[in-house]
Amino acid sequence: MKTIVDQDIDKVRALRKMKRNALALLGVAVLLFIIAIYFKIPMLQAFSEAAMVGGIADWFAVVALFRHPMGIPIWHTAIIPTKKNEIGENLGNFVSEEFLNREKLEMKLDEFNFATKASDWLSQEENANKVADAIALNLIPGVLKTIKDEDIKRFIQVQFKEKLEAINFGDWVALALEPLQKGNVKDQLLTNLLEVMSGELSDNKDLIRKKVKQSTPFLSFGLADKSISEGIFNGLQEFLDEAKNPDSAVRIKIDEYISDFLHKVKNSEETRIKINNLIVDFAGKKEVQDYINGIWDEIKLSITNDLEKGEKSSIRENITGLIQKFGNGLKEDAIMVDKINNFIKNDLLSVLLNNKKVIGDLISSTVKSWDGKEVSEKLELEIGKDLQYIRINGTLVGGFIGLIIYGVEWIYHYFVM
């Protein structure tokens, strides 16, 4: 596939070739004129004279569009660079007044049936792949390269903090703990919790003994380790066993503490504020912030690694599938087709027409902002090749007109004189 630079090079070569052809034809006319003068051939002289006049006149006309012929600032030459502003103004007015016409555009939109054609096009796998490639291989990587990681992380942190501060965790905790105050739910939950703690204590008896051994003085030679660890284990086990008994003093104290806490959470605004602040302060710790920042790093890395797979990218495959599914679904949904077409015909077209003066002014101002010489060179590159046919035709037509004039003059002198 050729790049824009390669295409411009091809256009320059084609333009130069056509200029050489037109100049060569003019050179032939000059050569024929010399031959006609030397050998005194009136008919050939008439043809060559008129051909030279036509070729030179049309060369002047074509060149005068883009620059001053031979660098001489002749009046009404270099029309495009000198009249650029007027051209831009007229082009803007033409587009806004003639092209952006409701009746014409509505007629074209009705004929085109955008929604149906779009659904047919998107439902084809080849086209869906093209759109998916544009999104997955160009748009998404471009966005990831453009945006700064620091900005994204800062945005996530700000949003996380604002959302977190907007939540009243105290009320949530109070609402969640409210069922514990009804019936025997609290007692059952506490008993189950104590059973779990008792089981974990038994399973980690060796760990307790190991920790005690690490903490006792070296000179004890391990004599105190066993008695200390056994004392700790037995003391904790007795405490948990007593706490499991609903009528024990320990259990009553625990119940009183829990009931007091539930009462404060439900009825004390101060307690709820403390809970809320505790959670918010925890979320503001560096470890939590680093974790939040890492979320974006993980997301970006996952996206990048997946897109590097090219055609095997799951993101690309999912986009392709969604596009095809959308196209197929749209084809089968006549109501949605009508809605899309009506939206384009009524809403979108109205917005376009309501701003047609703005569009015209935009075109006009854009053309005015261009450099006159650059515009002239670009236009010559685009249409200059075809304009060389004017020079060629001018040379040939001029020659034949010269022959016609010569013939009329000859007939007049032969039959009238």
Short mmCIF file of C-alpha atoms in Angstrom, two decimals:
data_model
loop_
_atom_site.label_atom_id
_atom_site.label_comp_id
_atom_site.label_asym_id
_atom_site.label_seq_id
_atom_site.Cartn_x
_atom_site.Cartn_y
_atom_site.Cartn_z
CA MET A 1 0.00 0.00 0.00
CA LYS A 2 1.42 3.38 -1.06
CA THR A 3 1.99 6.10 1.47
CA ILE A 4 0.88 9.70 0.95
CA VAL A 5 4.48 10.66 0.10
CA ASP A 6 4.70 7.89 -2.54
CA GLN A 7 1.39 9.02 -4.04
CA ASP A 8 2.62 12.63 -4.25
CA ILE A 9 5.81 11.48 -6.00
CA ASP A 10 3.72 9.58 -8.56
CA LYS A 11 1.55 12.67 -9.14
CA VAL A 12 4.62 14.87 -9.66
CA ARG A 13 5.99 12.41 -12.23
CA ALA A 14 2.65 12.19 -14.05
CA LEU A 15 2.34 16.01 -14.10
CA ARG A 16 5.85 16.46 -15.48
CA LYS A 17 5.20 13.82 -18.14
CA MET A 18 2.03 15.56 -19.33
CA LYS A 19 3.81 18.94 -19.38
CA ARG A 20 6.53 17.40 -21.58
CA ASN A 21 3.89 15.96 -23.91
CA ALA A 22 2.12 19.31 -24.29
CA LEU A 23 5.44 21.11 -24.82
CA ALA A 24 6.56 18.47 -27.36
CA LEU A 25 3.35 18.98 -29.35
CA LEU A 26 3.94 22.73 -29.35
CA GLY A 27 7.50 22.04 -30.50
CA VAL A 28 6.10 19.97 -33.40
CA ALA A 29 3.89 22.93 -34.39
CA VAL A 30 6.96 25.22 -34.37
CA LEU A 31 8.89 22.72 -36.50
CA LEU A 32 5.99 22.48 -38.98
CA PHE A 33 5.89 26.28 -39.17
CA ILE A 34 9.60 26.41 -40.06
CA ILE A 35 9.12 23.71 -42.70
CA ALA A 36 6.12 25.54 -44.16
CA ILE A 37 8.05 28.82 -44.40
CA TYR A 38 11.09 27.17 -45.92
CA PHE A 39 9.21 25.08 -48.48
CA LYS A 40 6.42 27.70 -48.95
CA ILE A 41 3.50 25.42 -48.06
CA PRO A 42 0.60 27.83 -47.28
CA MET A 43 -1.78 25.22 -45.89
CA LEU A 44 0.85 23.82 -43.48
CA GLN A 45 1.83 27.36 -42.53
CA ALA A 46 -1.78 28.22 -41.66
CA PHE A 47 -2.13 25.04 -39.57
CA SER A 48 1.17 25.50 -37.69
CA GLU A 49 0.62 29.21 -37.06
CA ALA A 50 -2.82 28.65 -35.52
CA ALA A 51 -1.54 25.60 -33.59
CA MET A 52 1.27 27.69 -32.07
CA VAL A 53 -1.14 30.48 -31.14
CA GLY A 54 -3.59 28.00 -29.56
CA GLY A 55 -0.88 26.10 -27.69
CA ILE A 56 0.82 29.20 -26.31
CA ALA A 57 -2.51 30.86 -25.39
CA ASP A 58 -3.69 27.79 -23.49
CA TRP A 59 -0.28 27.39 -21.83
CA PHE A 60 -0.67 30.97 -20.62
CA ALA A 61 -4.21 30.27 -19.40
CA VAL A 62 -3.22 27.11 -17.48
CA VAL A 63 -0.10 28.61 -15.91
CA ALA A 64 -1.95 31.83 -15.00
CA LEU A 65 -4.17 29.79 -12.66
CA PHE A 66 -1.25 28.83 -10.43
CA ARG A 67 1.48 31.45 -10.91
CA HIS A 68 2.66 34.41 -12.96
CA PRO A 69 3.70 33.14 -16.43
CA MET A 70 7.50 33.33 -16.72
CA GLY A 71 7.51 35.16 -13.39
CA ILE A 72 6.05 38.31 -14.96
CA PRO A 73 3.32 39.82 -12.70
CA ILE A 74 0.77 40.23 -15.49
CA TRP A 75 -2.67 41.45 -14.47
CA HIS A 76 -5.16 38.66 -13.59
CA THR A 77 -2.52 35.92 -13.35
CA ALA A 78 -1.59 33.68 -10.36
CA ILE A 79 -5.34 33.57 -9.77
CA ILE A 80 -5.43 30.83 -7.12
CA PRO A 81 -2.78 32.23 -4.75
CA THR A 82 -3.96 35.84 -5.11
CA LYS A 83 -7.69 35.06 -5.01
CA LYS A 84 -7.42 32.39 -2.29
CA ASN A 85 -9.58 34.26 0.21
CA GLU A 86 -12.35 34.89 -2.34
CA ILE A 87 -12.20 31.24 -3.40
CA GLY A 88 -12.54 30.14 0.22
CA GLU A 89 -15.48 32.49 0.77
CA ASN A 90 -17.27 31.26 -2.36
CA LEU A 91 -16.54 27.61 -1.52
CA GLY A 92 -17.95 28.06 1.99
CA ASN A 93 -21.08 29.78 0.65
CA PHE A 94 -21.54 27.09 -2.00
CA VAL A 95 -21.34 24.25 0.53
CA SER A 96 -23.63 25.95 3.05
CA GLU A 97 -26.23 27.16 0.54
CA GLU A 98 -26.21 24.58 -2.23
CA PHE A 99 -24.90 21.37 -0.72
CA LEU A 100 -26.48 21.68 2.76
CA ASN A 101 -30.00 21.80 1.40
CA ARG A 102 -32.70 19.94 3.38
CA GLU A 103 -34.76 18.73 0.42
CA LYS A 104 -31.76 17.41 -1.48
CA LEU A 105 -30.18 15.78 1.55
CA GLU A 106 -33.44 14.15 2.70
CA MET A 107 -33.94 12.72 -0.78
CA LYS A 108 -30.41 11.31 -0.81
CA LEU A 109 -30.76 9.89 2.70
CA ASP A 110 -34.03 8.16 1.76
CA GLU A 111 -32.36 6.62 -1.27
CA PHE A 112 -29.24 5.62 0.63
CA ASN A 113 -30.94 3.95 3.66
CA PHE A 114 -27.93 4.35 5.90
CA ALA A 115 -28.97 1.89 8.65
CA THR A 116 -29.57 -1.01 6.26
CA LYS A 117 -26.32 -0.48 4.37
CA ALA A 118 -24.40 -0.07 7.64
CA SER A 119 -25.87 -3.29 9.07
CA ASP A 120 -25.05 -5.23 5.89
CA TRP A 121 -21.51 -3.90 5.91
CA LEU A 122 -20.86 -4.52 9.62
CA SER A 123 -22.30 -8.04 9.55
CA GLN A 124 -19.60 -9.18 7.12
CA GLU A 125 -16.61 -10.67 8.93
CA GLU A 126 -14.07 -8.94 6.70
CA ASN A 127 -15.53 -5.51 7.44
CA ALA A 128 -15.97 -6.26 11.14
CA ASN A 129 -12.28 -7.22 11.25
CA LYS A 130 -11.35 -3.90 9.62
CA VAL A 131 -13.24 -1.94 12.27
CA ALA A 132 -11.85 -4.14 15.04
CA ASP A 133 -8.30 -3.64 13.72
CA ALA A 134 -8.81 0.12 13.65
CA ILE A 135 -9.99 0.04 17.27
CA ALA A 136 -7.74 -2.65 18.75
CA LEU A 137 -4.55 -2.05 16.80
CA ASN A 138 -4.68 1.72 16.34
CA LEU A 139 -7.20 3.49 18.56
CA ILE A 140 -6.60 1.69 21.88
CA PRO A 141 -2.75 1.67 21.64
CA GLY A 142 -2.87 5.31 20.57
CA VAL A 143 -4.96 6.23 23.60
CA LEU A 144 -2.68 4.24 25.94
CA LYS A 145 0.38 6.05 24.55
CA THR A 146 -1.26 9.46 24.71
CA ILE A 147 -2.57 9.41 28.26
CA LYS A 148 -0.07 9.63 31.12
CA ASP A 149 -0.05 6.92 33.77
CA GLU A 150 0.34 9.54 36.50
CA ASP A 151 -2.83 11.32 35.37
CA ILE A 152 -4.83 8.10 35.29
CA LYS A 153 -3.60 7.05 38.72
CA ARG A 154 -4.34 10.48 40.13
CA PHE A 155 -7.82 10.35 38.61
CA ILE A 156 -8.48 6.89 40.09
CA GLN A 157 -7.27 7.99 43.52
CA VAL A 158 -9.38 11.16 43.48
CA GLN A 159 -12.48 9.28 42.34
CA PHE A 160 -11.90 6.49 44.87
CA LYS A 161 -11.47 9.01 47.69
CA GLU A 162 -14.54 11.04 46.70
CA LYS A 163 -16.72 7.94 46.38
CA LEU A 164 -15.39 6.55 49.66
CA GLU A 165 -16.02 9.79 51.55
CA ALA A 166 -19.53 9.96 50.11
CA ILE A 167 -20.39 6.59 51.68
CA ASN A 168 -21.59 6.58 55.29
CA PHE A 169 -20.03 3.35 56.49
CA GLY A 170 -21.35 3.96 60.00
CA ASP A 171 -24.93 3.67 58.76
CA TRP A 172 -24.04 0.59 56.74
CA VAL A 173 -22.49 -1.11 59.78
CA ALA A 174 -25.48 -0.18 61.92
CA LEU A 175 -27.86 -1.58 59.28
CA ALA A 176 -25.82 -4.78 58.90
CA LEU A 177 -25.61 -5.38 62.68
CA GLU A 178 -29.27 -4.62 63.37
CA PRO A 179 -30.41 -8.27 62.85
CA LEU A 180 -27.99 -9.32 65.63
CA GLN A 181 -30.17 -7.53 68.17
CA LYS A 182 -33.19 -9.64 67.30
CA GLY A 183 -33.85 -13.11 68.69
CA ASN A 184 -30.90 -15.39 69.42
CA VAL A 185 -28.95 -14.61 66.23
CA LYS A 186 -26.24 -12.83 68.23
CA ASP A 187 -25.84 -15.75 70.66
CA GLN A 188 -25.64 -18.31 67.86
CA LEU A 189 -23.12 -16.25 65.93
CA LEU A 190 -20.95 -15.70 69.03
CA THR A 191 -21.08 -19.38 69.97
CA ASN A 192 -20.05 -20.39 66.45
CA LEU A 193 -17.22 -17.86 66.53
CA LEU A 194 -15.97 -19.18 69.88
CA GLU A 195 -16.11 -22.76 68.56
CA VAL A 196 -13.98 -21.76 65.57
CA MET A 197 -11.48 -19.96 67.83
CA SER A 198 -11.27 -22.96 70.12
CA GLY A 199 -10.61 -25.26 67.18
CA GLU A 200 -7.93 -22.97 65.77
CA LEU A 201 -6.29 -22.80 69.20
CA SER A 202 -6.07 -26.60 69.39
CA ASP A 203 -4.72 -26.86 65.83
CA ASN A 204 -1.98 -24.33 66.56
CA LYS A 205 -0.78 -25.68 69.91
CA ASP A 206 2.65 -26.54 68.46
CA LEU A 207 2.94 -23.07 66.96
CA ILE A 208 2.28 -21.53 70.40
CA ARG A 209 4.98 -23.74 71.95
CA LYS A 210 7.42 -22.70 69.19
CA LYS A 211 6.74 -19.00 69.66
CA VAL A 212 7.16 -19.31 73.44
CA LYS A 213 10.48 -21.12 72.96
CA GLN A 214 11.76 -18.32 70.70
CA SER A 215 10.85 -15.74 73.36
CA THR A 216 12.29 -17.42 76.48
CA PRO A 217 15.90 -16.78 77.56
CA PHE A 218 18.57 -19.10 76.16
CA LEU A 219 19.90 -19.93 79.64
CA SER A 220 16.60 -21.57 80.61
CA PHE A 221 17.64 -24.53 78.43
CA GLY A 222 14.01 -25.05 77.42
CA LEU A 223 12.93 -26.04 80.91
CA ALA A 224 10.40 -23.24 81.18
CA ASP A 225 9.17 -23.49 77.59
CA LYS A 226 6.77 -26.33 78.07
CA SER A 227 5.25 -25.07 81.29
CA ILE A 228 4.82 -21.53 79.90
CA SER A 229 3.30 -22.69 76.60
CA GLU A 230 1.03 -25.13 78.42
CA GLY A 231 -0.05 -22.38 80.77
CA ILE A 232 -0.86 -20.04 77.88
CA PHE A 233 -2.68 -22.73 75.96
CA ASN A 234 -4.68 -23.98 78.91
CA GLY A 235 -5.55 -20.45 80.02
CA LEU A 236 -6.85 -19.52 76.57
CA GLN A 237 -8.70 -22.81 76.21
CA GLU A 238 -10.38 -22.41 79.61
CA PHE A 239 -11.36 -18.86 78.72
CA LEU A 240 -12.95 -19.98 75.43
CA ASP A 241 -14.70 -22.96 77.07
CA GLU A 242 -16.14 -20.69 79.74
CA ALA A 243 -17.16 -18.10 77.14
CA LYS A 244 -19.07 -20.79 75.23
CA ASN A 245 -21.30 -21.28 78.28
CA PRO A 246 -24.18 -18.76 77.95
CA ASP A 247 -24.53 -18.46 81.73
CA SER A 248 -20.85 -17.86 82.51
CA ALA A 249 -19.55 -14.52 83.80
CA VAL A 250 -17.20 -14.24 80.83
CA ARG A 251 -20.03 -14.83 78.37
CA ILE A 252 -22.21 -12.28 80.14
CA LYS A 253 -19.37 -9.70 79.95
CA ILE A 254 -18.90 -10.39 76.24
CA ASP A 255 -22.65 -10.10 75.65
CA GLU A 256 -22.75 -6.81 77.51
CA TYR A 257 -19.84 -5.44 75.45
CA ILE A 258 -21.42 -6.49 72.16
CA SER A 259 -24.84 -5.15 73.14
CA ASP A 260 -23.27 -1.86 74.22
CA PHE A 261 -21.39 -1.63 70.91
CA LEU A 262 -24.53 -2.41 68.88
CA HIS A 263 -26.47 0.20 70.83
CA LYS A 264 -23.81 2.84 70.18
CA VAL A 265 -23.60 2.02 66.48
CA LYS A 266 -27.36 2.30 66.15
CA ASN A 267 -27.99 5.36 68.30
CA SER A 268 -24.69 7.26 68.51
CA GLU A 269 -23.77 9.48 65.58
CA GLU A 270 -20.33 9.90 67.10
CA THR A 271 -19.69 6.14 66.97
CA ARG A 272 -20.79 5.92 63.36
CA ILE A 273 -18.49 8.85 62.46
CA LYS A 274 -15.59 7.05 64.18
CA ILE A 275 -16.29 3.89 62.15
CA ASN A 276 -16.51 5.93 58.97
CA ASN A 277 -13.26 7.78 59.69
CA LEU A 278 -11.54 4.52 60.58
CA ILE A 279 -12.36 3.03 57.17
CA VAL A 280 -11.49 6.23 55.28
CA ASP A 281 -8.18 6.56 57.14
CA PHE A 282 -7.37 2.94 56.39
CA ALA A 283 -8.06 3.52 52.68
CA GLY A 284 -5.68 6.50 52.75
CA LYS A 285 -2.70 4.44 53.92
CA LYS A 286 0.23 4.17 51.51
CA GLU A 287 -0.18 0.40 51.13
CA VAL A 288 -3.81 0.83 50.02
CA GLN A 289 -2.90 3.71 47.66
CA ASP A 290 -0.10 1.63 46.13
CA TYR A 291 -2.58 -1.19 45.59
CA ILE A 292 -5.03 1.19 43.89
CA ASN A 293 -2.23 2.52 41.65
CA GLY A 294 -1.30 -1.05 40.79
CA ILE A 295 -4.79 -1.69 39.46
CA TRP A 296 -4.17 0.64 36.47
CA ASP A 297 -0.72 -0.86 35.88
CA GLU A 298 -2.24 -4.34 35.79
CA ILE A 299 -5.07 -3.25 33.48
CA LYS A 300 -2.69 -1.50 31.07
CA LEU A 301 -0.25 -4.42 31.05
CA SER A 302 -3.04 -6.91 30.39
CA ILE A 303 -4.42 -4.82 27.52
CA THR A 304 -0.97 -4.28 25.98
CA ASN A 305 0.01 -7.96 26.21
CA ASP A 306 -3.28 -9.03 24.65
CA LEU A 307 -3.11 -6.53 21.78
CA GLU A 308 0.45 -7.64 20.96
CA LYS A 309 -1.03 -10.99 19.92
CA GLY A 310 -2.40 -9.30 16.78
CA GLU A 311 -5.12 -11.34 15.10
CA LYS A 312 -5.18 -13.71 18.09
CA SER A 313 -5.96 -10.89 20.50
CA SER A 314 -9.02 -11.69 22.60
CA ILE A 315 -9.90 -7.98 22.74
CA ARG A 316 -9.85 -7.80 18.94
CA GLU A 317 -11.88 -11.01 18.65
CA ASN A 318 -14.46 -9.73 21.13
CA ILE A 319 -14.75 -6.40 19.29
CA THR A 320 -15.16 -8.23 15.97
CA GLY A 321 -17.86 -10.44 17.46
CA LEU A 322 -19.71 -7.49 18.96
CA ILE A 323 -19.62 -5.60 15.66
CA GLN A 324 -20.92 -8.57 13.68
CA LYS A 325 -23.56 -9.26 16.29
CA PHE A 326 -24.65 -5.64 16.16
CA GLY A 327 -24.81 -5.73 12.35
CA ASN A 328 -26.81 -8.97 12.25
CA GLY A 329 -29.12 -7.81 15.01
CA LEU A 330 -29.73 -4.51 13.28
CA LYS A 331 -30.68 -6.25 10.02
CA GLU A 332 -33.40 -8.19 11.80
CA ASP A 333 -34.74 -5.20 13.74
CA ALA A 334 -36.84 -3.10 11.38
CA ILE A 335 -37.92 -0.79 14.18
CA MET A 336 -34.32 0.05 15.08
CA VAL A 337 -33.46 0.57 11.39
CA ASP A 338 -36.29 3.11 11.12
CA LYS A 339 -35.20 4.81 14.34
CA ILE A 340 -31.60 5.17 13.12
CA ASN A 341 -32.66 6.44 9.71
CA ASN A 342 -35.14 8.87 11.27
CA PHE A 343 -32.50 10.05 13.73
CA ILE A 344 -30.10 10.79 10.89
CA LYS A 345 -32.79 12.32 8.73
CA ASN A 346 -34.41 14.47 11.40
CA ASP A 347 -32.18 15.06 14.41
CA LEU A 348 -28.70 14.81 12.95
CA LEU A 349 -29.66 16.57 9.75
CA SER A 350 -31.33 19.36 11.72
CA VAL A 351 -28.17 19.90 13.75
CA LEU A 352 -26.17 19.97 10.53
CA LEU A 353 -28.49 22.41 8.80
CA ASN A 354 -28.83 24.65 11.84
CA ASN A 355 -25.08 25.04 11.80
CA LYS A 356 -24.56 25.26 8.05
CA LYS A 357 -23.38 28.86 8.32
CA VAL A 358 -20.81 27.76 10.89
CA ILE A 359 -19.70 24.99 8.53
CA GLY A 360 -19.45 27.45 5.64
CA ASP A 361 -17.47 29.88 7.78
CA LEU A 362 -15.20 27.04 8.93
CA ILE A 363 -14.45 26.08 5.31
CA SER A 364 -13.87 29.71 4.38
CA SER A 365 -11.58 30.43 7.35
CA THR A 366 -9.67 27.18 6.80
CA VAL A 367 -8.95 28.03 3.15
CA LYS A 368 -7.99 31.59 4.13
CA SER A 369 -5.50 30.26 6.67
CA TRP A 370 -3.64 28.26 4.00
CA ASP A 371 -0.48 29.60 2.39
CA GLY A 372 -1.33 30.81 -1.12
CA LYS A 373 1.73 29.32 -2.80
CA GLU A 374 1.28 25.99 -1.01
CA VAL A 375 -2.41 25.80 -2.00
CA SER A 376 -1.51 26.58 -5.60
CA GLU A 377 1.15 23.84 -5.69
CA LYS A 378 -1.17 21.26 -4.12
CA LEU A 379 -4.02 22.04 -6.53
CA GLU A 380 -1.67 21.91 -9.52
CA LEU A 381 -0.44 18.54 -8.27
CA GLU A 382 -4.04 17.26 -8.11
CA ILE A 383 -5.53 18.70 -11.33
CA GLY A 384 -2.49 19.95 -13.27
CA LYS A 385 -2.14 16.68 -15.19
CA ASP A 386 -5.66 16.97 -16.60
CA LEU A 387 -5.18 20.67 -17.37
CA GLN A 388 -2.30 19.81 -19.70
CA TYR A 389 -4.90 18.31 -22.04
CA ILE A 390 -6.20 21.86 -22.47
CA ARG A 391 -2.80 22.81 -23.87
CA ILE A 392 -2.73 19.75 -26.13
CA ASN A 393 -6.29 20.32 -27.33
CA GLY A 394 -5.58 24.03 -27.77
CA THR A 395 -2.64 23.22 -30.03
CA LEU A 396 -4.60 20.71 -32.14
CA VAL A 397 -7.88 22.63 -32.28
CA GLY A 398 -6.00 25.84 -33.06
CA GLY A 399 -4.27 24.12 -35.96
CA PHE A 400 -7.53 22.81 -37.41
CA ILE A 401 -9.19 26.20 -37.02
CA GLY A 402 -6.23 27.66 -38.88
CA LEU A 403 -6.89 25.17 -41.68
CA ILE A 404 -10.58 26.13 -41.75
CA ILE A 405 -9.73 29.84 -41.95
CA TYR A 406 -7.20 29.11 -44.68
CA GLY A 407 -9.80 27.10 -46.59
CA VAL A 408 -12.44 29.82 -46.30
CA GLU A 409 -9.88 32.41 -47.48
CA TRP A 410 -8.81 30.17 -50.38
CA ILE A 411 -12.40 29.56 -51.50
CA TYR A 412 -13.10 33.31 -51.33
CA HIS A 413 -10.08 34.19 -53.47
CA TYR A 414 -10.65 31.32 -55.90
CA PHE A 415 -14.40 31.65 -56.50
CA VAL A 416 -15.16 35.30 -55.63
CA MET A 417 -12.05 37.15 -56.69
#
